[in-house]
Each structure stands twice: as structure tokens, then as C-alpha cells.
XYZ file of C-alpha atoms in Angstrom:
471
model
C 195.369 132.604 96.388
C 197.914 131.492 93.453
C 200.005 129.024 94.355
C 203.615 128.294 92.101
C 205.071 124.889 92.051
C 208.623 124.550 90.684
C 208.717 122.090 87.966
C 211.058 119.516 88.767
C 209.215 119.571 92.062
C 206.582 118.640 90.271
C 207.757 115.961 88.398
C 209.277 114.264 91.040
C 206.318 114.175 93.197
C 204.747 112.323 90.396
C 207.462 109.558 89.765
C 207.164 109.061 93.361
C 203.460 108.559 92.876
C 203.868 106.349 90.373
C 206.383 104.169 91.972
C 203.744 103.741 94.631
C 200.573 102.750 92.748
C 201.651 99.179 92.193
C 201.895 98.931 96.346
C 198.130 100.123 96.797
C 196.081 96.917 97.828
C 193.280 97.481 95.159
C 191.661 94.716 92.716
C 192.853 95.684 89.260
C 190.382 96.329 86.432
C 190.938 92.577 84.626
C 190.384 90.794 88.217
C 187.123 88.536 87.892
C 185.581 90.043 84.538
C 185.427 88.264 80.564
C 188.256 88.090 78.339
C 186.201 89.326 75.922
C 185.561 93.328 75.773
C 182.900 95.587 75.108
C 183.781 97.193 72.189
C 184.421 100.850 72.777
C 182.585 102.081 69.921
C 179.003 100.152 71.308
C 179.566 103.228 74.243
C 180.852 106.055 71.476
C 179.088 105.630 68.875
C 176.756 108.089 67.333
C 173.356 107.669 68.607
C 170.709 106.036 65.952
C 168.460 108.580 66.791
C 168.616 111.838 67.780
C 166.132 114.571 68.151
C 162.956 113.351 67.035
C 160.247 115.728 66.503
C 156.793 116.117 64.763
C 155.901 118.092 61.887
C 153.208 120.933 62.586
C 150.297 118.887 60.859
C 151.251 115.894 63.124
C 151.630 113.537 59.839
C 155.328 113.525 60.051
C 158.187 112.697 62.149
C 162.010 114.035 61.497
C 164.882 113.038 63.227
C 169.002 113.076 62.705
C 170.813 109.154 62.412
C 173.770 107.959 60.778
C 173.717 107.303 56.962
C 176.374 105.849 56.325
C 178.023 106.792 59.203
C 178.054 110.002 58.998
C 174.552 111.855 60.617
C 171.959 113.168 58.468
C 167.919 114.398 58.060
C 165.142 111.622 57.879
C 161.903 111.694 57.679
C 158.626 109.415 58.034
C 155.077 109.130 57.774
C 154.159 108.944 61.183
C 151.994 105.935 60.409
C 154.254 104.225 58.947
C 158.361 104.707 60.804
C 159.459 101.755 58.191
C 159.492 103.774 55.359
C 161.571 106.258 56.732
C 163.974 108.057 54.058
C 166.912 110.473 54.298
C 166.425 113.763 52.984
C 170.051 114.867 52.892
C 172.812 112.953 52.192
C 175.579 114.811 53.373
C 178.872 112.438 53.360
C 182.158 114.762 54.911
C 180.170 115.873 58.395
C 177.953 115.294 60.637
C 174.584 117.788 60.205
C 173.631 119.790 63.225
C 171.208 117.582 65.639
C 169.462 121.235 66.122
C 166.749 121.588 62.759
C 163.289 122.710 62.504
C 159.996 122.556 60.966
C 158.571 125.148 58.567
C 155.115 125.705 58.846
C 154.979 124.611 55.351
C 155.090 121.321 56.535
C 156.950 119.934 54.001
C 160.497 122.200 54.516
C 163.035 121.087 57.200
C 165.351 123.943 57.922
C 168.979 122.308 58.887
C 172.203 123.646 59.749
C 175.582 122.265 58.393
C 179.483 123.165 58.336
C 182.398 122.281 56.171
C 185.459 120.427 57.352
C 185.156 121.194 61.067
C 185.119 125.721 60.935
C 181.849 125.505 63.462
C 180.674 127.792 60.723
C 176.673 126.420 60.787
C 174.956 128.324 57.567
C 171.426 127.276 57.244
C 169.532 125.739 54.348
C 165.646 124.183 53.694
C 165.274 120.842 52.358
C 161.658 120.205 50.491
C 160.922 116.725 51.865
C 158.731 115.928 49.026
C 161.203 116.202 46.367
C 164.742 117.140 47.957
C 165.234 120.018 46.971
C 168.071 121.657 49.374
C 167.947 125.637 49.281
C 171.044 127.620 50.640
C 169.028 130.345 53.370
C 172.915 131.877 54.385
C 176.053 132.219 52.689
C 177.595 128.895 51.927
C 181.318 129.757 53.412
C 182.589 132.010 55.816
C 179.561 132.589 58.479
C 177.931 131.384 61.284
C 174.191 131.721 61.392
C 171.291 130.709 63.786
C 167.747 130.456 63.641
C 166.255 133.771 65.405
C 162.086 132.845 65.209
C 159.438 130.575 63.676
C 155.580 131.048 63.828
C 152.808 129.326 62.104
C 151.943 133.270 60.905
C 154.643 132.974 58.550
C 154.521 129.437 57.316
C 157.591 130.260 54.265
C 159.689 132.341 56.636
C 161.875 131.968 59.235
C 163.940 134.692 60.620
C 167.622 134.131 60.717
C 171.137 135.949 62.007
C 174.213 135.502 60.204
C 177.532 137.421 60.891
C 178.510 137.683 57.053
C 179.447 141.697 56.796
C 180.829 141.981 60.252
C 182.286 138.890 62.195
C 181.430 140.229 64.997
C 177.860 141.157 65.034
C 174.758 139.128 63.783
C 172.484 141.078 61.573
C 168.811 139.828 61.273
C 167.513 138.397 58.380
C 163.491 137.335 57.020
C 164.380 134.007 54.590
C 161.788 132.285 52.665
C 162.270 128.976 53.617
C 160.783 128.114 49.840
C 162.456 130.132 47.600
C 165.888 131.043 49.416
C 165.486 134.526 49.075
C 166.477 136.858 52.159
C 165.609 140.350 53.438
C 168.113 142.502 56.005
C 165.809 143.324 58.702
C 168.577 144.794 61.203
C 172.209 145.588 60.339
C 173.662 145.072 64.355
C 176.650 147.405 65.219
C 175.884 147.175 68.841
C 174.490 143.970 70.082
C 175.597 140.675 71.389
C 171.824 139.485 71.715
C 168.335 140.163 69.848
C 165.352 139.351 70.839
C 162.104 138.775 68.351
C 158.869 138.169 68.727
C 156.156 135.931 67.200
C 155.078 139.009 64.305
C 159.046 139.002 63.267
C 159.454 142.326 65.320
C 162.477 143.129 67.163
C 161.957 144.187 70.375
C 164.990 143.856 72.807
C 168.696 143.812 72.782
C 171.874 143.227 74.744
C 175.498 144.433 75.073
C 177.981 143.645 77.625
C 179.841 146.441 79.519
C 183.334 146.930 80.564
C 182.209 145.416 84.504
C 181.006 142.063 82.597
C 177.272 142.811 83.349
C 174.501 143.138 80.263
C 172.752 146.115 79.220
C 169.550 145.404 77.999
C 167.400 147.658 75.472
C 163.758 147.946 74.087
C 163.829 149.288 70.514
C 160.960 151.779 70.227
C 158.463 152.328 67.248
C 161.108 154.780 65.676
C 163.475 152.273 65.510
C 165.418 154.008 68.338
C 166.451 152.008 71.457
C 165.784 153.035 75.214
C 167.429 151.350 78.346
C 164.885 148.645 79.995
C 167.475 146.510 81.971
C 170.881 146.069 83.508
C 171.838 142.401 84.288
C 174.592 142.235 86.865
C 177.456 140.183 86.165
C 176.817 138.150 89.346
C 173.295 136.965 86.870
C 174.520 137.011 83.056
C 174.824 133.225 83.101
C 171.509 132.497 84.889
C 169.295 135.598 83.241
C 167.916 134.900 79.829
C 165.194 136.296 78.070
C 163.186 133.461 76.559
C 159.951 134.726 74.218
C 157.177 136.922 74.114
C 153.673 135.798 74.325
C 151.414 135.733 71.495
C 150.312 138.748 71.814
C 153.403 140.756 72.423
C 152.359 142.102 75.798
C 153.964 139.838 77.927
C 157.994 138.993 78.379
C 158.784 135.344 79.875
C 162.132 135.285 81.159
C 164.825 133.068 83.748
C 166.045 135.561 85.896
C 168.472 135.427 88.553
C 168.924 138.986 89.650
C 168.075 139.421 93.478
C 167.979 135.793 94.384
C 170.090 132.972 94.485
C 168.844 130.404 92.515
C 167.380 131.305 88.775
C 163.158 131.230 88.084
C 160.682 131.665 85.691
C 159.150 134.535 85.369
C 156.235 136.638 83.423
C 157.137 140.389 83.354
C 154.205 142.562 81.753
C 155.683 144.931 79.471
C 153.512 148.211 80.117
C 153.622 148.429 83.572
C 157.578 146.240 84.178
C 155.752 144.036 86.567
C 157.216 140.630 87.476
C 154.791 137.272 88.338
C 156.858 134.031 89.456
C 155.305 131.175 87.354
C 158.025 128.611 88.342
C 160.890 128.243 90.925
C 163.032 125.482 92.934
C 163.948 125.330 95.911
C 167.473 123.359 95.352
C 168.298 124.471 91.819
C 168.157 127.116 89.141
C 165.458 126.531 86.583
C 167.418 126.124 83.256
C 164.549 125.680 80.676
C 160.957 126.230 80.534
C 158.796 124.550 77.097
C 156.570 126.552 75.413
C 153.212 125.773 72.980
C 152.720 126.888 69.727
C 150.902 129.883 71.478
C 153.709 130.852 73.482
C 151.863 129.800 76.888
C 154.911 128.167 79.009
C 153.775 124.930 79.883
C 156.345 123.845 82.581
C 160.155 124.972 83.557
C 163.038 122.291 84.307
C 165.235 122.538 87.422
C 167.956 119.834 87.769
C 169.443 118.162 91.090
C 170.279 114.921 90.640
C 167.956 114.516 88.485
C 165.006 116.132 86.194
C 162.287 118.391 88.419
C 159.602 119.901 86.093
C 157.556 122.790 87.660
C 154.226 122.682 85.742
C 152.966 126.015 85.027
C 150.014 124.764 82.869
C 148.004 121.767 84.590
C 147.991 119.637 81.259
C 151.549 119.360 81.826
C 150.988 117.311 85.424
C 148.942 115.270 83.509
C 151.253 114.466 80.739
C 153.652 113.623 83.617
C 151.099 111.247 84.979
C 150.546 109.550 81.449
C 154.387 109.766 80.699
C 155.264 107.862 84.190
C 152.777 105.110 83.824
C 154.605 104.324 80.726
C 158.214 104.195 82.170
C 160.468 105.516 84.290
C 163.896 107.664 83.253
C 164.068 111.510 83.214
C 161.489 112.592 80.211
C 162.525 115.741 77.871
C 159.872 116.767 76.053
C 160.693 117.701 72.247
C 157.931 118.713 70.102
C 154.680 118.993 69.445
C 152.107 119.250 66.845
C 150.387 122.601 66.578
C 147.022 121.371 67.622
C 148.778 120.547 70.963
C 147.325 116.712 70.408
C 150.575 114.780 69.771
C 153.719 115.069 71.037
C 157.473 113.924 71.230
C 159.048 112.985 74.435
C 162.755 111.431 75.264
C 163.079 109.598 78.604
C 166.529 109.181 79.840
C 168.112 106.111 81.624
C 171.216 105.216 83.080
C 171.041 101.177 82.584
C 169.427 100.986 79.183
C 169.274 102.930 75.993
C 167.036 106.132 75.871
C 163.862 105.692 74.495
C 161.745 108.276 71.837
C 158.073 108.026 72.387
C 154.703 109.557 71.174
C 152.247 111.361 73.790
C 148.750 110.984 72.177
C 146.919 113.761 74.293
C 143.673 112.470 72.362
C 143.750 108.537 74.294
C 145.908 109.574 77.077
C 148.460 107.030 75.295
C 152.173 106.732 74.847
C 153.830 104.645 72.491
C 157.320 103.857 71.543
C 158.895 105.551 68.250
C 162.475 103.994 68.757
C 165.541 102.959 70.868
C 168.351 105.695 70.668
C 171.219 103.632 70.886
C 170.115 99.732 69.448
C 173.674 98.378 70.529
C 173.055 98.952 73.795
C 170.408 95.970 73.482
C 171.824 92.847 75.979
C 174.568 95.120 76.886
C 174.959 94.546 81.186
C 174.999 98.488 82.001
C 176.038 99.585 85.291
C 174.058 102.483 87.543
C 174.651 105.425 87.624
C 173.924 106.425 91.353
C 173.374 109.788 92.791
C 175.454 110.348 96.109
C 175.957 113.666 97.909
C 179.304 114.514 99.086
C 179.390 117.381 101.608
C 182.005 120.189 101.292
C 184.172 121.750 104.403
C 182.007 124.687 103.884
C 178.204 123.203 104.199
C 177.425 122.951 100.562
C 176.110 119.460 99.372
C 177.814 118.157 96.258
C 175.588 116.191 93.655
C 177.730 113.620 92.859
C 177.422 110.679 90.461
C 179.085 106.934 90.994
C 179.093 103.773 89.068
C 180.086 100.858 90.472
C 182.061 98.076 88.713
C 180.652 94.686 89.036
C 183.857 93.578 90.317
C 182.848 95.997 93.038
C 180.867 93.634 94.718
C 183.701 91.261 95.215
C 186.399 93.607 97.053
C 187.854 97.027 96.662
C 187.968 98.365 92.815
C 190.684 101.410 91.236
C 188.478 104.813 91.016
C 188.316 106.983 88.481
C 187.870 110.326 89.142
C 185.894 112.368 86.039
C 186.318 116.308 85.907
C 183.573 117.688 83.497
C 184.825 120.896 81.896
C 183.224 123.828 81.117
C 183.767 125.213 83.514
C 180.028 126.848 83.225
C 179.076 123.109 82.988
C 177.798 120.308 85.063
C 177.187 116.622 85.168
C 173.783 115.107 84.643
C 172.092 111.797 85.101
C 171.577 109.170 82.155
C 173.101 107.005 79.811
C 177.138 108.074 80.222
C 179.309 106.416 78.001
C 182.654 107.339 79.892
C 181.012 105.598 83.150
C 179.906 102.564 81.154
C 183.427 101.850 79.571
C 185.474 102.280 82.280
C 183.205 100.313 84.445
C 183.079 97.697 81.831
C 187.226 97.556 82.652
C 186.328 97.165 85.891
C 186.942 101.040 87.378
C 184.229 102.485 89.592
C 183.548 105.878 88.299
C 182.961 109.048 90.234
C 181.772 112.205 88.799
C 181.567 115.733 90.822
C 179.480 118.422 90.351
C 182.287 120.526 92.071
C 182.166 123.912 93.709
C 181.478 126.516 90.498
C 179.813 123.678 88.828
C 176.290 125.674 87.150
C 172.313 125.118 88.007
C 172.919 124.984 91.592
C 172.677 128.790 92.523
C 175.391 131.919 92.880
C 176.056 130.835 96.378
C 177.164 127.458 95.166
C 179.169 129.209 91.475
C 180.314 132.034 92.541
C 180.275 134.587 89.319
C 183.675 135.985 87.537
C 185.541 138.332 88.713
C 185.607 141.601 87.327
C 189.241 141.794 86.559
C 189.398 138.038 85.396
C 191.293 136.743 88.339
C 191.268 133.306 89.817
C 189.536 132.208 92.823
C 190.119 129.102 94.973
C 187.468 126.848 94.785
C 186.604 124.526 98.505
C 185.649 120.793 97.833
């Protein structure tokens, strides 16, 4: 139910609020801690490192970092990280910290926009020489990367939206050369779905109820029905890749269940295999190798749970926790499967970038994201469950001040947005500032928050009206 508050109601409710703050027997933020500051930018400042992934030979590493101050494409010889180089040298914005690897192994295919449109067009830069090759139109579109495979090692497919805003036709560029081929002008379809030979195989449209139509293009290039996602399940059903060999759909799917898992559907006979599920949580991401084989699929609680579907995985896991402790993300890997990148998340230090040798069973440190943070006193960020009137369990997260320990501290209350969002554990730089003013910090993954089921975020309504929400 809507509920209307007249506005000078409002308003003087709040001056009487405020009148009463200064009576409230709390500690205030400046009680007990240095004169001297963390600076704000050592919490808010662009990580030095972000996304660090191998080439497909394994010789190379890439990664995004400021230069100077504004983030761009490195690369370095994986033997040696000190002679690491930029290979663009953009200066007005901040490249997209989402690139990848031609199977060339010496293109990097980047994304960029100009002066803040959110318009990402693509373009390959030869790391050898620097050569930067436009793959979309340089103004007025917004393109993504569709599919990669080692089949193709020049091309990538791509969408763009440049002859209709609204739709995203599918394009073969050669990574190389810059040259581009229309493989499918889209009139229909919010989605499209390729698979590792560059075919297109599935597509999506939303109806006027808010739920997905899904097709299967045939050999004619005509399209027959082959699902309907409720709208209950469009934000937890996604169709993730084929296998190798076409045969095989791998998919998150929600429909019929609360909570979101990872399934194999065989594409002859439409039968489903669970591969990967949680009991607490919808699985949000599954990792695949370079023959489309899923590996493992990611729920989260309060923090990381990986669901190995491939036993190597458990013993990555094994190698990975030996070596330290956070929540690990793993980022790339070389095609031989041998080396890898992994990121392990923490709440009281920097994150860390680190190399899996599957070879020695060995893991070794590439770099610290955020160097600043070195012999900076970081608070924890501790998971706490808050239970609502209704039975559901609330993953919360607090930090605690360390005036804290000395008495009763002002709270901050932090709302994520969204609102198909949720809080996470790690590094948070709102938690650490405030808490290095002396502020505990409490952040809710309120009712409606996502990756906690349908029972716990309800879907939309049809007709687009609100709902209350119980905390």
C-alpha cells in the first residue's frame, strides 16, 4: 500500500529530528581518533590494477591501471611484470576494465567512450607495434563483444546498434584488419545467442506480461519457439554458451524453483541435467575453459561458494587456499588450461592478483590492487544476519569503528541501489572512510535485494506497481 505524506509534515518531522540528534548520548566520530586523516582519495581512488588476465599462449599478461591518471591497456611479458608498457594512451576517459584477447595473441580488443555518452565502440590494439584499429563506428553506438574462439584467431564477433538504436545487429570483425561483415540485421530481438563456429542459434524478446520469449533459429534462417521465461525468472534465467560441439546448451535457470542453478540442457531431445545448485543462494556465474566444459558455478551468501562441476576445480581451490585466504575470482586462463589468473578478495587489506601454475601446483603473486592501502589500519567487514518479522534472514554487513571498542559509536546506515543489486563482501571503500571518521557502518541486503531467491525478491509486477517491502 501507497502511503502520502503532506510536505510540511514532512519537513517538520525532520527539524524536529534534527533538533534532537545533539541530545542522543553517542561518542561522536572525532572522540579518541588522530588529528590527522586518511585521505579520502587512498579509499576512492582508481585501483592500480584491474582485471588481469593471460594471453592465450600464456607468455603475456594484460591488465587496465592508471596512466596518468586516467585508466588504460598494459601489457607484460609474463616473465618479466617490470617491463610492463601501456598500449593505449587514452587521456579524456577511463577505458572499459572489460577487454579481451584475440587468439592472435598479439591483439587486445578494448572498449572506449567519448566524454561520458556510455557509448562503448570497440577497437584492437596490436601490442607489438600499437597499432589501434576502429572494429565499430567511432560515434554514435554502443557495441559489445558477442563471441571469441581460438577457431577464429582474427575474428571476433561483435553487436553494435548503429542502423537502429534499438536493436543490435551481429557483426564478424577481423580483429587485424578492421574490416566487418553483417551477419544478422535484428528487428526483433533484445538478446542473441552464438556459438563457438560464429552461428546464431537462439534469441529473445520480451512480451507485453514482462516475461521472455525465447527462439531457436533453424537452418533456413527461420526462427521456431523453444522457450518462454516467466517474468517471475527473467532476472535469474540466462543462457550462458554452448558446448564445443554445439549439442549441448549450459544455462542459469530459475523457472520452477526458487533459487537459480546451473544447468546442461541437451538440445535434441530438451533434456535438463543439474550440474550445480545452492542451497541458500542463486548461482550467479559459472567459468568456463577454452572448450566450453563449465568448470565450477558461484553462489554468494555472505560470502563466495563455488560449486565445482569439474574436479580440477576442487583442487585449484585447495592450491588457491593454501596460499591465502579472501574470496578468489578466477579470471583467465591460458588455452592449454596450465596457467591461470585468480583475484582473492579481502576486507582488511588490498586485493591481491595471483598466478595458478597447474604444472607445480604453485601460486604466486602478480600484484597488489590498491598499493595505498599498504600500512593503512583497515577495519572488518563482518557478516551479521538480521532476521526479518517475516522469517527471512538478512545478510548483513558491519564495520566497526575503532572507537567502537571504547563506548557507543554514530551508525551509518548504507542503502545499495539497484534495486536488482546487492551488497558483497571485500575491500569497501564507503565502510573504510566512514569508519576511519569514526562511524560504524551497516550495510543491508534488504528484502528485494538479488541472489537470494524469488521468495526473498519478489519479481515486478505486471502493471509496474509498487509493493511494500518487510524488514
Amino acid at each position: 500500500m501507497l502511503v502520502s505524506i503532506d510536505r510540511r509534515l514532512l519537513l517538520r518531522r525532520a527539524a524536529l529530528l534534527g533538533a534532537s540528534l545533539p541530545l542522543v548520548k553517542l561518542i561522536g566520530p572525532a572522540r579518541g581518533q588522530s588529528s590527522e586523516l586518511i585521505a579520502r582519495r587512498v579509499f576512492f581512488d582508481n585501483p592500480d590494477y584491474i582485471n588481469v588476465r593471460l594471453s592465450p599462449d600464456g607468455t603475456q599478461l594484460s591488465y587496465v591501471a592508471p596512466l596518468d591518471g586516467v585508466n588504460n591497456l598494459w601489457v607484460a611479458p609474463l616473465s618479466d611484470l617490470k617491463a610492463a608498457r601501456p598500449v593505449t594512451r587514452v587521456t579524456d576517459r577511463n577505458i572499459s576494465a572489460g577487454y579481451r584477447w584475440a587468439h592472435t595473441n598479439r591483439h587486445v580488443v578494448f572498449f572506449r567512450e567519448r566524454d561520458g555518452d556510455e557509448n562503448w565502440r570497440a577497437a584492437s590494439v596490436d601490442i607489438t607495434d600499437g597499432k589501434i584499429v576502429p572494429l565499430t563506428p567511432e560515434t554514435g553506438v554502443k557495441a559489445f563483444l558477442q563471441e571469441s574462439d581460438r577457431k577464429f584467431p582474427e575474428e571476433m564477433l561483435l553487436r553494435h546498434n548503429q542502423r537502429d538504436k534499438r536493436y543490435f545487429d551481429l557483426y564478424r570483425a577481423n580483429v587485424v584488419t578492421g574490416t566487418s561483415e553483417l551477419v544478422y540485421e535484428n528487428h526483433d530481438y533484445v538478446g542473441l545467442i552464438t556459438d563457438s563456429a560464429f552461428q546464431l542459434r537462439l534469441a529473445s524478446r520480451l512480451i507485453a506480461d514482462g516475461s521472455a520469449e525465447v527462439f531457436e533459429r533453424r537452418p533456413d534462417g527461420s526462427w521456431a519457439p523453444f522457450m518462454t521465461v516467466p517474468i517471475a525468472d527473467t532476472d535469474t534465467t540466462q543462457m550462458l554458451d554452448f558446448s564445443a560441439d554445439g549439442k549441448t546448451l549450459y544455462l542459469i535457470d530459475s523457472r520452477g524453483r526458487d533459487k537459480a542453478a546451473l544447468f546442461a540442457l541437451d538440445m535434441a531431445t530438451r533434456q535438463t541435467t543439474l550440474l550445480a545448485a545452492d542451497d541458500d543462494a542463486d548461482i550467479v556465474r559459472a567459468i568456463f575453459d577454452e572448450n566450453r566444459r563449465p568448470l565450477a558455478a558461484l553462489a554468494i551468501t555472505d560470502r563466495m561458494r563455488w560449486h565445482t562441476v569439474d574436479q580440477s576445480v576442487a583442487r585449484d581451490l585447495a592450491d588457491l587456499g593454501r596460499y591465502g585466504a579472501g574470496d578468489i575470482s578466477f579470471v583467465s586462463n591460458s588455452d592449454d588450461l596450465q596457467l591461470g589468473t585468480v583475484h582473492f578478495e579481502r576486507d582488511t587489506e588490498s586485493g591481491e592478483y595471483a598466478l595458478l601454475d597447474r604444472r607445480t601446483r604453485e601460486v604466486r603473486k602478480l600484484f597488489t590492487q590498491r598499493r595505498a592501502l599498504d600500512g593503512v589500519a583497515l577495519r572488518k567487514l563482518e557478516p551479521v544476519v538480521i532476521p526479518s518479522r517475516d522469517g527471512l534472514r538478512l545478510n548483513c554487513y558491519l564495520t566497526r569503528p575503532v572507537e567502537a571498542e571504547a563506548g557507543r559509536v554514530p551508525l551509518v546506515l548504507v542503502i545499495h541501489g539497484g534495486p536488482y543489486y546487492r551488497d558483497s563482501w571485500g575491500f569497501s571503500p564507503v565502510h573504510q572512510w566512514l569508519a576511519s571518521r569514526g562511524y560504524a557502518v551497516l550495510a543491508v541486503n534488504y528484502r528485494g535485494s538479488t541472489g537470494f531467491g524469488k521468495a526473498f525478491s519478489p519479481p515486478p509486477t505486471t502493471n509496474g506497481a509498487a509493493r511494500c517491502m518487510t524488514i
